[in-house]
Short mmCIF file of N, CA and C in Angstrom, two decimals:
data_model
loop_
_atom_site.label_atom_id
_atom_site.label_comp_id
_atom_site.label_asym_id
_atom_site.label_seq_id
_atom_site.Cartn_x
_atom_site.Cartn_y
_atom_site.Cartn_z
N PRO A 1 -13.46 14.19 43.65
CA PRO A 1 -12.03 15.06 43.37
C PRO A 1 -11.61 14.87 41.83
N THR A 2 -11.12 15.71 41.04
CA THR A 2 -10.57 15.50 39.95
C THR A 2 -9.05 15.39 40.09
N GLU A 3 -8.27 14.59 39.69
CA GLU A 3 -6.41 14.94 39.66
C GLU A 3 -6.23 15.10 38.11
N THR A 4 -4.81 15.72 38.36
CA THR A 4 -4.42 15.94 36.81
C THR A 4 -4.17 15.02 36.83
N LYS A 5 -4.12 14.34 35.55
CA LYS A 5 -3.12 13.10 35.29
C LYS A 5 -1.94 13.52 34.55
N HIS A 6 -0.75 12.75 34.94
CA HIS A 6 0.77 12.66 34.43
C HIS A 6 0.60 12.38 33.43
N LYS A 7 1.62 12.97 32.73
CA LYS A 7 1.92 12.34 31.29
C LYS A 7 2.18 10.88 31.09
N TRP A 8 2.71 10.50 31.55
CA TRP A 8 3.15 8.66 31.98
C TRP A 8 1.81 7.68 31.61
N GLN A 9 1.05 8.72 32.81
CA GLN A 9 -0.66 7.91 32.60
C GLN A 9 -1.28 8.44 31.52
N TRP A 10 -1.39 9.24 30.47
CA TRP A 10 -1.89 9.50 29.37
C TRP A 10 -1.25 8.45 28.46
N ASP A 11 0.01 8.18 28.41
CA ASP A 11 0.96 7.44 27.28
C ASP A 11 0.73 6.13 27.69
N MET A 12 0.18 5.75 28.79
CA MET A 12 -0.05 4.42 29.11
C MET A 12 -1.65 4.25 28.69
N LEU A 13 -2.34 4.88 28.96
CA LEU A 13 -3.72 5.15 28.40
C LEU A 13 -3.84 4.82 26.85
N VAL A 14 -3.03 5.49 26.51
CA VAL A 14 -3.46 5.44 24.42
C VAL A 14 -2.93 4.14 24.17
N TYR A 15 -1.73 3.84 24.75
CA TYR A 15 -0.84 2.18 24.78
C TYR A 15 -2.02 0.83 25.01
N THR A 16 -2.91 1.01 26.29
CA THR A 16 -3.73 0.61 26.81
C THR A 16 -4.88 0.32 25.39
N ILE A 17 -5.54 1.23 25.32
CA ILE A 17 -6.18 1.48 24.25
C ILE A 17 -5.73 0.57 22.97
N PHE A 18 -5.04 1.03 22.15
CA PHE A 18 -4.24 0.65 21.11
C PHE A 18 -4.17 -1.00 21.44
N ILE A 19 -3.69 -1.54 22.08
CA ILE A 19 -3.11 -3.25 22.69
C ILE A 19 -4.47 -3.66 22.53
N SER A 20 -5.61 -3.26 23.46
CA SER A 20 -6.72 -3.63 23.51
C SER A 20 -7.30 -3.55 22.03
N TRP A 21 -7.46 -2.91 21.52
CA TRP A 21 -8.28 -3.16 20.16
C TRP A 21 -7.43 -4.08 19.19
N ILE A 22 -6.27 -4.30 19.14
CA ILE A 22 -5.21 -4.89 18.25
C ILE A 22 -5.82 -6.42 19.08
N ASN A 23 -5.80 -6.77 20.21
CA ASN A 23 -6.29 -7.80 20.86
C ASN A 23 -7.58 -8.54 20.44
N LEU A 24 -8.53 -7.83 20.20
CA LEU A 24 -9.62 -7.83 19.77
C LEU A 24 -10.21 -8.20 18.51
N VAL A 25 -8.66 -7.91 17.53
CA VAL A 25 -8.53 -8.19 16.16
C VAL A 25 -7.95 -9.23 15.99
N ILE A 26 -6.84 -9.95 17.16
CA ILE A 26 -6.50 -11.29 16.66
C ILE A 26 -7.68 -12.01 17.48
N PHE A 27 -8.33 -11.97 17.99
CA PHE A 27 -9.58 -12.51 18.47
C PHE A 27 -10.35 -13.04 17.56
N ILE A 28 -10.93 -11.97 16.78
CA ILE A 28 -11.68 -11.94 15.98
C ILE A 28 -11.29 -12.88 14.73
N ARG A 29 -10.09 -12.97 14.39
CA ARG A 29 -9.53 -14.08 13.33
C ARG A 29 -10.07 -15.63 13.52
N ARG A 30 -10.53 -16.06 14.79
CA ARG A 30 -10.99 -16.97 14.74
C ARG A 30 -12.95 -17.15 14.38
N ILE A 31 -13.01 -16.00 14.00
CA ILE A 31 -14.58 -15.93 13.83
C ILE A 31 -14.93 -16.28 12.05
N PRO A 32 -15.84 -17.25 11.70
CA PRO A 32 -15.80 -17.51 10.18
C PRO A 32 -16.17 -16.43 9.64
N GLY A 33 -15.57 -16.32 8.24
CA GLY A 33 -16.10 -15.06 7.20
C GLY A 33 -15.37 -13.87 7.59
N VAL A 34 -15.06 -13.71 8.85
CA VAL A 34 -13.95 -12.38 8.98
C VAL A 34 -12.71 -13.05 9.78
N GLY A 35 -12.51 -14.10 9.71
CA GLY A 35 -11.40 -14.65 10.22
C GLY A 35 -10.23 -14.55 9.16
N MET A 36 -10.73 -14.75 8.05
CA MET A 36 -9.76 -14.90 6.37
C MET A 36 -9.24 -13.37 6.54
N TYR A 37 -9.83 -12.45 6.70
CA TYR A 37 -9.44 -10.95 6.25
C TYR A 37 -8.20 -10.55 7.49
N VAL A 38 -8.36 -11.17 8.57
CA VAL A 38 -7.22 -10.44 9.57
C VAL A 38 -6.26 -11.63 9.43
N LEU A 39 -6.58 -12.71 9.27
CA LEU A 39 -5.07 -13.56 8.51
C LEU A 39 -4.80 -12.76 7.50
N MET A 40 -5.27 -12.66 6.53
CA MET A 40 -4.65 -11.64 5.01
C MET A 40 -3.75 -10.35 6.29
N PHE A 41 -4.74 -10.09 6.45
CA PHE A 41 -3.75 -8.28 7.27
C PHE A 41 -2.71 -8.97 7.96
N GLN A 42 -2.56 -9.81 8.54
CA GLN A 42 -1.54 -10.07 9.37
C GLN A 42 -0.45 -11.21 8.71
N ASP A 43 -0.55 -11.36 7.62
CA ASP A 43 0.38 -11.97 6.62
C ASP A 43 1.20 -10.69 5.72
N VAL A 44 0.20 -9.71 5.60
CA VAL A 44 0.69 -8.52 4.81
C VAL A 44 1.33 -7.46 6.00
N VAL A 45 1.17 -7.46 7.07
CA VAL A 45 2.09 -7.04 7.96
C VAL A 45 3.05 -7.66 8.18
N MET A 46 3.23 -8.92 8.06
CA MET A 46 4.51 -9.82 8.22
C MET A 46 5.49 -9.71 7.12
N THR A 47 4.96 -9.47 5.68
CA THR A 47 5.62 -9.44 4.33
C THR A 47 5.94 -7.95 4.69
N PHE A 48 5.63 -6.66 5.14
CA PHE A 48 5.78 -5.36 4.99
C PHE A 48 7.23 -5.20 6.25
N LEU A 49 6.95 -5.79 7.50
CA LEU A 49 8.05 -5.92 8.51
C LEU A 49 9.45 -6.72 7.84
N LYS A 50 9.06 -7.59 7.27
CA LYS A 50 10.57 -7.99 6.28
C LYS A 50 10.96 -7.30 5.19
N ALA A 51 9.86 -6.43 4.91
CA ALA A 51 10.50 -5.71 3.54
C ALA A 51 10.80 -3.95 4.10
N SER A 52 10.72 -4.12 5.61
CA SER A 52 10.50 -2.75 5.93
C SER A 52 12.18 -2.23 5.97
N LEU A 53 13.06 -3.35 6.37
CA LEU A 53 14.57 -2.48 6.33
C LEU A 53 15.09 -1.68 4.87
N ILE A 54 14.40 -2.38 3.74
CA ILE A 54 14.40 -1.39 2.50
C ILE A 54 14.02 0.11 2.92
N TYR A 55 12.55 0.15 2.97
CA TYR A 55 11.77 1.18 3.25
C TYR A 55 12.79 1.85 4.41
N ILE A 56 13.17 1.53 5.77
CA ILE A 56 13.77 2.27 6.62
C ILE A 56 15.20 3.20 6.03
N LEU A 57 15.64 2.52 5.42
CA LEU A 57 17.19 2.65 4.60
C LEU A 57 16.80 4.01 3.66
N PHE A 58 15.84 3.47 2.99
CA PHE A 58 15.14 4.71 1.85
C PHE A 58 14.73 5.65 2.58
N VAL A 59 13.90 5.94 3.63
CA VAL A 59 13.26 7.07 4.50
C VAL A 59 14.52 7.82 5.10
N ILE A 60 15.56 6.84 5.87
CA ILE A 60 16.55 7.74 6.58
C ILE A 60 17.05 8.71 5.28
N ALA A 61 17.59 7.98 4.09
CA ALA A 61 18.43 8.83 3.30
C ALA A 61 17.97 9.87 2.74
N PHE A 62 16.48 9.74 2.51
CA PHE A 62 15.79 11.04 2.16
C PHE A 62 15.42 11.96 3.26
N SER A 63 15.21 11.30 4.54
CA SER A 63 15.26 12.41 5.38
C SER A 63 16.30 13.12 5.65
N LEU A 64 17.16 12.41 5.56
CA LEU A 64 18.63 13.32 6.17
C LEU A 64 19.05 14.21 5.03
N SER A 65 19.04 13.90 3.92
CA SER A 65 19.01 15.02 2.58
C SER A 65 18.41 16.13 2.68
N PHE A 66 16.79 15.68 3.11
CA PHE A 66 15.93 16.82 2.85
C PHE A 66 16.22 17.63 4.28
N PHE A 67 16.70 17.07 5.59
CA PHE A 67 17.09 17.96 6.78
C PHE A 67 18.23 18.87 6.28
N VAL A 68 19.06 18.25 5.64
CA VAL A 68 20.21 19.20 5.29
C VAL A 68 19.71 20.20 4.65
N LEU A 69 19.00 19.93 3.40
CA LEU A 69 18.38 21.09 2.24
C LEU A 69 17.81 21.75 2.95
N LEU A 70 16.89 21.64 3.51
CA LEU A 70 15.74 22.59 3.94
C LEU A 70 15.58 22.61 5.54
N GLN A 71 16.47 22.38 6.02
CA GLN A 71 16.38 22.68 7.60
C GLN A 71 15.94 24.42 7.72
N ASN A 72 16.59 25.19 7.15
CA ASN A 72 16.66 26.52 7.34
C ASN A 72 15.34 27.33 6.47
N THR A 73 14.78 26.41 5.70
CA THR A 73 13.57 27.04 5.01
C THR A 73 11.82 26.42 5.37
N ASN A 74 12.09 25.47 5.82
CA ASN A 74 10.93 25.05 5.92
C ASN A 74 11.16 24.33 7.63
N PRO A 75 10.00 24.47 7.98
CA PRO A 75 9.31 24.06 9.43
C PRO A 75 9.15 22.60 9.45
N ASN A 76 8.92 21.90 8.63
CA ASN A 76 8.68 20.68 8.55
C ASN A 76 10.12 19.63 8.60
N PHE A 77 11.37 20.50 8.31
CA PHE A 77 12.57 19.80 8.42
C PHE A 77 13.35 20.59 8.87
N ARG A 78 13.01 21.23 10.43
CA ARG A 78 13.85 21.75 11.11
C ARG A 78 14.80 20.96 11.94
N ASN A 79 14.25 19.86 12.44
CA ASN A 79 15.08 18.35 13.04
C ASN A 79 14.92 17.28 12.61
N ILE A 80 15.94 16.58 12.67
CA ILE A 80 15.70 15.27 12.08
C ILE A 80 14.68 14.55 12.58
N GLY A 81 13.98 14.63 13.47
CA GLY A 81 12.67 13.55 14.03
C GLY A 81 11.56 14.28 12.98
N ASP A 82 11.71 15.45 12.89
CA ASP A 82 10.80 15.88 11.97
C ASP A 82 10.51 15.95 10.70
N SER A 83 12.05 15.71 10.12
CA SER A 83 12.18 15.37 8.91
C SER A 83 11.76 13.80 8.57
N ILE A 84 11.98 12.74 9.30
CA ILE A 84 11.76 11.50 9.16
C ILE A 84 10.16 11.38 8.91
N LEU A 85 9.45 12.22 10.12
CA LEU A 85 7.95 11.65 10.01
C LEU A 85 7.35 12.95 8.70
N LYS A 86 7.77 13.84 8.46
CA LYS A 86 7.52 14.26 7.27
C LYS A 86 7.73 13.91 5.87
N THR A 87 8.74 13.26 5.77
CA THR A 87 9.41 11.89 4.50
C THR A 87 8.22 11.00 4.44
N MET A 88 8.10 10.41 5.61
CA MET A 88 6.96 9.34 5.86
C MET A 88 5.16 9.87 5.40
N VAL A 89 5.31 11.09 5.76
CA VAL A 89 4.19 11.32 5.24
C VAL A 89 4.11 11.65 3.39
N MET A 90 5.44 12.14 3.19
CA MET A 90 5.37 12.16 1.81
C MET A 90 5.40 10.97 1.17
N LEU A 91 5.65 9.70 1.90
CA LEU A 91 5.64 8.52 1.16
C LEU A 91 4.31 8.27 0.77
N ILE A 92 3.50 8.56 1.26
CA ILE A 92 2.26 8.12 0.87
C ILE A 92 1.35 9.51 0.34
N GLY A 93 2.03 10.38 -0.52
CA GLY A 93 1.73 11.07 -1.05
C GLY A 93 1.21 12.82 -0.94
N GLU A 94 1.81 12.98 0.11
CA GLU A 94 1.44 14.59 0.86
C GLU A 94 2.73 15.35 0.21
N PHE A 95 2.53 15.54 -0.56
CA PHE A 95 4.54 16.40 -1.36
C PHE A 95 4.25 17.55 -0.80
N GLU A 96 3.37 18.26 -1.25
CA GLU A 96 3.34 20.10 -1.04
C GLU A 96 4.19 20.69 -1.49
N TYR A 97 4.19 20.53 -2.52
CA TYR A 97 5.43 21.16 -3.58
C TYR A 97 5.80 22.45 -3.27
N GLU A 98 4.55 23.35 -3.24
CA GLU A 98 4.49 24.82 -3.28
C GLU A 98 5.29 25.11 -1.99
N SER A 99 4.75 24.56 -0.68
CA SER A 99 5.15 24.89 0.43
C SER A 99 7.18 24.50 0.60
N LEU A 100 7.05 23.15 -0.01
CA LEU A 100 8.61 22.76 0.25
C LEU A 100 9.26 23.60 -0.72
N PHE A 101 9.07 24.18 -1.56
CA PHE A 101 9.97 25.01 -2.62
C PHE A 101 9.30 26.28 -2.37
N ASN A 102 8.52 26.70 -1.31
CA ASN A 102 8.17 28.47 -1.34
C ASN A 102 8.08 28.79 -2.73
N ILE A 103 7.15 28.24 -3.24
CA ILE A 103 6.51 28.96 -4.54
C ILE A 103 5.69 29.87 -4.31
N ASN A 104 5.82 31.05 -3.55
CA ASN A 104 5.14 32.13 -3.78
C ASN A 104 5.37 32.97 -4.54
N ASP A 105 6.38 33.38 -5.87
CA ASP A 105 6.63 34.44 -6.71
C ASP A 105 5.36 34.56 -7.66
N ALA A 106 5.14 33.30 -7.82
CA ALA A 106 4.06 32.87 -8.91
C ALA A 106 2.68 33.54 -8.20
N PHE A 107 2.35 32.93 -7.21
CA PHE A 107 1.00 33.81 -6.91
C PHE A 107 1.05 35.05 -6.90
N SER A 108 2.03 35.76 -6.33
CA SER A 108 2.30 37.54 -6.00
C SER A 108 2.06 38.21 -7.19
N SER A 109 2.68 37.53 -8.66
CA SER A 109 2.37 38.00 -10.02
C SER A 109 1.23 37.61 -10.67
N LEU A 110 0.51 36.86 -10.41
CA LEU A 110 -0.59 36.17 -10.86
C LEU A 110 -1.75 37.19 -10.12
N LEU A 111 -1.77 37.47 -8.86
CA LEU A 111 -2.26 38.32 -8.27
C LEU A 111 -2.26 39.14 -7.27
N PRO A 112 -1.67 40.16 -7.89
CA PRO A 112 -1.13 41.28 -6.92
C PRO A 112 -2.12 42.23 -6.19
N ALA A 113 -3.36 42.25 -6.49
CA ALA A 113 -4.10 43.14 -5.73
C ALA A 113 -4.70 42.22 -4.37
N ILE A 114 -4.75 41.23 -4.50
CA ILE A 114 -4.88 40.30 -3.18
C ILE A 114 -3.98 39.77 -2.48
N CYS A 115 -2.98 39.83 -3.04
CA CYS A 115 -1.52 39.13 -2.48
C CYS A 115 -1.17 40.58 -1.81
N ASP A 116 -0.93 39.88 -0.06
CA ASP A 116 -0.01 40.72 0.80
C ASP A 116 1.29 40.33 0.76
N ASP A 117 1.77 41.26 1.84
CA ASP A 117 3.56 41.06 1.99
C ASP A 117 3.97 39.38 2.29
N ALA A 118 2.79 38.68 2.79
CA ALA A 118 3.30 37.13 2.54
C ALA A 118 3.55 36.39 1.40
N CYS A 119 3.05 37.31 0.44
CA CYS A 119 3.45 36.43 -0.80
C CYS A 119 4.73 36.73 -1.12
N ASN A 120 5.09 37.54 -1.00
CA ASN A 120 6.66 38.19 -1.25
C ASN A 120 7.68 37.87 -0.02
N SER A 121 6.91 36.67 0.90
CA SER A 121 8.15 36.37 1.80
C SER A 121 8.81 35.14 1.77
N THR A 122 9.83 35.29 0.06
CA THR A 122 9.88 33.76 0.13
C THR A 122 11.33 34.03 0.57
N THR A 123 12.01 32.42 1.25
CA THR A 123 13.14 32.02 1.21
C THR A 123 13.98 31.70 0.21
N THR A 124 15.23 31.87 0.15
CA THR A 124 15.70 30.88 -1.00
C THR A 124 16.65 29.71 -0.75
N LEU A 125 16.44 28.91 -1.40
CA LEU A 125 16.83 27.33 -0.83
C LEU A 125 18.38 27.48 -0.90
N PRO A 126 19.13 27.08 0.05
CA PRO A 126 20.80 27.13 -0.26
C PRO A 126 20.98 26.06 -1.38
N SER A 127 20.36 25.25 -1.77
CA SER A 127 20.87 24.25 -3.30
C SER A 127 19.74 23.83 -3.78
N GLU A 128 18.99 24.94 -4.64
CA GLU A 128 17.84 24.72 -5.44
C GLU A 128 17.35 23.50 -6.09
N ASP A 129 18.40 23.55 -7.10
CA ASP A 129 18.83 22.32 -8.22
C ASP A 129 18.56 20.68 -7.41
N ALA A 130 19.68 20.99 -6.34
CA ALA A 130 19.90 19.61 -5.55
C ALA A 130 18.85 18.90 -5.04
N THR A 131 17.73 20.32 -4.15
CA THR A 131 16.43 20.12 -3.85
C THR A 131 15.42 19.29 -4.36
N LYS A 132 15.35 20.06 -5.89
CA LYS A 132 14.64 19.57 -6.56
C LYS A 132 14.68 18.23 -7.62
N VAL A 133 16.36 18.02 -7.81
CA VAL A 133 16.72 16.69 -7.92
C VAL A 133 16.23 15.38 -7.00
N LEU A 134 16.44 16.05 -5.66
CA LEU A 134 16.21 14.92 -4.50
C LEU A 134 14.88 14.96 -4.68
N PHE A 135 13.80 15.90 -4.77
CA PHE A 135 12.46 15.35 -4.66
C PHE A 135 11.92 14.95 -5.82
N ALA A 136 12.49 15.00 -6.91
CA ALA A 136 12.07 14.44 -8.35
C ALA A 136 12.59 12.81 -8.44
N LEU A 137 13.69 12.39 -7.54
CA LEU A 137 13.93 11.26 -7.11
C LEU A 137 13.26 10.26 -6.23
N PHE A 138 12.71 11.39 -5.04
CA PHE A 138 11.92 10.90 -3.92
C PHE A 138 10.21 10.28 -4.61
N VAL A 139 9.89 11.38 -5.63
CA VAL A 139 8.70 10.92 -6.29
C VAL A 139 8.19 9.82 -6.71
N VAL A 140 9.69 9.51 -7.67
CA VAL A 140 9.45 8.19 -8.39
C VAL A 140 10.17 6.80 -7.47
N MET A 141 11.10 6.92 -6.76
CA MET A 141 11.32 5.81 -6.37
C MET A 141 10.74 5.40 -5.08
N MET A 142 9.94 6.27 -4.21
CA MET A 142 9.41 5.83 -2.97
C MET A 142 8.06 5.35 -3.40
N PRO A 143 7.06 6.80 -3.33
CA PRO A 143 5.57 6.40 -3.76
C PRO A 143 5.42 5.46 -5.17
N LEU A 144 6.17 5.46 -5.93
CA LEU A 144 5.54 4.66 -7.28
C LEU A 144 6.71 3.40 -7.28
N LEU A 145 7.81 3.22 -7.11
CA LEU A 145 8.43 1.90 -6.69
C LEU A 145 8.28 1.14 -5.82
N LEU A 146 8.45 1.90 -4.67
CA LEU A 146 8.46 0.81 -3.30
C LEU A 146 7.23 0.55 -3.13
N LEU A 147 6.32 1.38 -2.98
CA LEU A 147 4.86 1.27 -2.65
C LEU A 147 4.24 0.15 -3.91
N ASN A 148 4.54 0.36 -4.81
CA ASN A 148 4.20 -0.67 -5.88
C ASN A 148 4.74 -1.97 -5.54
N LEU A 149 5.81 -1.94 -5.09
CA LEU A 149 6.55 -3.44 -4.52
C LEU A 149 5.61 -4.23 -3.43
N LEU A 150 5.30 -3.42 -2.78
CA LEU A 150 5.05 -4.21 -1.16
C LEU A 150 3.36 -4.26 -1.85
N VAL A 151 2.89 -3.43 -3.01
CA VAL A 151 1.39 -4.00 -3.14
C VAL A 151 1.59 -5.15 -4.09
N GLY A 152 2.42 -5.46 -4.75
CA GLY A 152 3.00 -6.81 -5.35
C GLY A 152 3.04 -7.67 -4.38
N LEU A 153 3.62 -7.73 -3.33
CA LEU A 153 3.99 -8.36 -2.23
C LEU A 153 3.14 -8.85 -1.71
N ALA A 154 2.38 -8.16 -1.07
CA ALA A 154 0.62 -8.39 -0.60
C ALA A 154 -0.03 -8.98 -1.52
N VAL A 155 -0.17 -8.75 -2.67
CA VAL A 155 -0.94 -9.57 -3.48
C VAL A 155 -0.92 -10.97 -3.29
N GLY A 156 0.47 -11.31 -3.84
CA GLY A 156 0.99 -12.51 -3.39
C GLY A 156 0.88 -13.31 -2.43
N ASP A 157 0.96 -12.55 -1.39
CA ASP A 157 0.88 -13.19 -0.09
C ASP A 157 -0.62 -13.83 0.49
N ILE A 158 -1.94 -12.85 -0.04
CA ILE A 158 -3.14 -13.08 0.13
C ILE A 158 -3.63 -14.19 -1.10
N GLN A 159 -3.07 -14.12 -1.87
CA GLN A 159 -3.03 -15.74 -2.98
C GLN A 159 -2.85 -16.69 -2.09
N GLU A 160 -1.74 -16.84 -1.23
CA GLU A 160 -1.07 -17.78 -0.48
C GLU A 160 -2.32 -18.05 0.91
N VAL A 161 -2.62 -16.96 1.55
CA VAL A 161 -3.22 -17.26 2.57
C VAL A 161 -4.92 -17.61 2.33
N ARG A 162 -5.30 -17.03 0.99
CA ARG A 162 -7.13 -17.77 0.60
C ARG A 162 -6.61 -18.92 0.35
N SER A 163 -5.65 -19.56 -0.12
CA SER A 163 -5.59 -20.89 -0.19
C SER A 163 -5.44 -21.85 0.94
N LYS A 164 -4.75 -21.19 2.20
CA LYS A 164 -4.49 -21.87 3.31
C LYS A 164 -5.40 -21.27 4.65
N ALA A 165 -5.99 -20.17 4.34
CA ALA A 165 -7.24 -19.58 5.29
C ALA A 165 -8.25 -20.37 5.90
N GLU A 166 -8.66 -21.31 5.24
CA GLU A 166 -9.86 -22.18 6.01
C GLU A 166 -9.22 -22.79 6.59
N LEU A 167 -8.27 -23.77 6.45
CA LEU A 167 -7.59 -24.73 7.25
C LEU A 167 -7.14 -23.96 8.54
N MET A 168 -6.70 -23.03 8.32
CA MET A 168 -5.87 -22.21 9.65
C MET A 168 -7.18 -21.86 10.33
N ARG A 169 -8.27 -21.26 9.66
CA ARG A 169 -9.42 -20.82 10.85
C ARG A 169 -9.53 -22.11 11.30
N LEU A 170 -9.70 -23.41 11.11
CA LEU A 170 -10.24 -24.29 11.27
C LEU A 170 -9.63 -25.08 12.55
N SER A 171 -8.31 -24.72 12.49
CA SER A 171 -7.38 -25.14 13.52
C SER A 171 -7.69 -24.12 14.46
N MET A 172 -7.70 -22.90 14.39
CA MET A 172 -7.82 -22.08 15.49
C MET A 172 -9.16 -22.49 16.11
N GLN A 173 -10.11 -22.57 15.58
CA GLN A 173 -11.47 -22.97 16.15
C GLN A 173 -11.50 -24.05 17.05
N THR A 174 -10.57 -25.21 16.44
CA THR A 174 -10.80 -26.09 17.11
C THR A 174 -9.66 -26.03 18.43
N ARG A 175 -8.69 -25.07 18.45
CA ARG A 175 -8.14 -24.88 19.69
C ARG A 175 -8.73 -24.12 20.77
N LEU A 176 -9.57 -23.02 20.01
CA LEU A 176 -10.46 -22.09 20.98
C LEU A 176 -11.33 -23.17 21.70
N VAL A 177 -12.22 -24.34 20.73
CA VAL A 177 -13.15 -25.17 21.42
C VAL A 177 -12.43 -25.94 22.59
N THR A 178 -11.02 -26.58 22.11
CA THR A 178 -10.12 -27.52 23.15
C THR A 178 -10.08 -26.42 24.60
N ASP A 179 -9.16 -25.30 24.77
CA ASP A 179 -9.38 -24.37 25.70
C ASP A 179 -10.54 -24.42 26.26
N ILE A 180 -11.78 -24.05 25.67
CA ILE A 180 -13.05 -24.12 26.54
C ILE A 180 -13.42 -24.99 27.20
N GLU A 181 -13.24 -26.13 26.56
CA GLU A 181 -13.46 -27.49 27.41
C GLU A 181 -12.76 -27.72 28.43
N ARG A 182 -11.05 -27.77 28.21
CA ARG A 182 -10.24 -27.42 29.40
C ARG A 182 -10.44 -26.64 30.53
N ASN A 183 -10.89 -25.56 30.19
CA ASN A 183 -11.39 -24.29 31.57
C ASN A 183 -12.32 -24.77 32.33
N LEU A 184 -13.51 -25.00 31.31
CA LEU A 184 -14.54 -25.25 31.96
C LEU A 184 -15.05 -26.65 32.83
N GLY A 185 -13.92 -27.70 32.61
CA GLY A 185 -14.13 -28.75 33.23
C GLY A 185 -14.62 -29.84 32.90
N GLU A 186 -14.77 -31.11 33.26
CA GLU A 186 -15.50 -32.42 32.84
C GLU A 186 -16.93 -32.16 33.37
N GLY A 187 -17.23 -31.67 34.49
CA GLY A 187 -18.28 -31.59 35.50
C GLY A 187 -19.55 -30.65 34.52
N THR A 188 -18.75 -29.49 34.75
CA THR A 188 -19.44 -28.48 33.08
C THR A 188 -19.85 -29.03 31.99
N MET A 189 -18.92 -29.77 31.40
CA MET A 189 -19.36 -30.02 30.04
C MET A 189 -20.21 -31.34 30.14
N ARG A 190 -20.32 -31.93 31.24
CA ARG A 190 -21.69 -32.97 31.35
C ARG A 190 -22.78 -32.58 31.15
N LYS A 191 -22.61 -31.44 31.85
CA LYS A 191 -24.06 -30.78 32.24
C LYS A 191 -24.51 -30.01 30.86
N LEU A 192 -23.41 -29.58 29.79
CA LEU A 192 -23.81 -28.76 28.67
C LEU A 192 -24.42 -30.00 27.71
#
């Protein structure tokens, strides 16, 4: 008999799958050849976490501003949570300028024969100039400046990791062998 799973069970399943794969990645870092890349990734994540306070402050600043300006005209900014998510998506380059500013008049004037009422259903922004200025600031500051800063920090970290990666990998491999020997016991080790 199949039972309906509760929401919390699905949530726990998702978290368990994700954590299991992360655990596999952590284990893989002991393998020669691949381990160095896992260590690099780990170092970049730590650098990002150190710099994330700046990112979080900027994301919240832009999210709240976009929320105030676009909450009544764009479904992606109807509440603060959605506004934060949309701003984070915009951070990686998905701006959707036309839908953000409801640029439908241009299409209706260019293609009047095939354009229906949907083309003419534009809503005006409460403060179009402020929205466009804020959008321009966002495009320059977030994807260009801050992401390039993160790339620069990551590249610097990778050079440092490469220099000490082999030593770290050997250290982890030594710990692994020591743990295996300790867990197998002396009797088993003599047989091997």
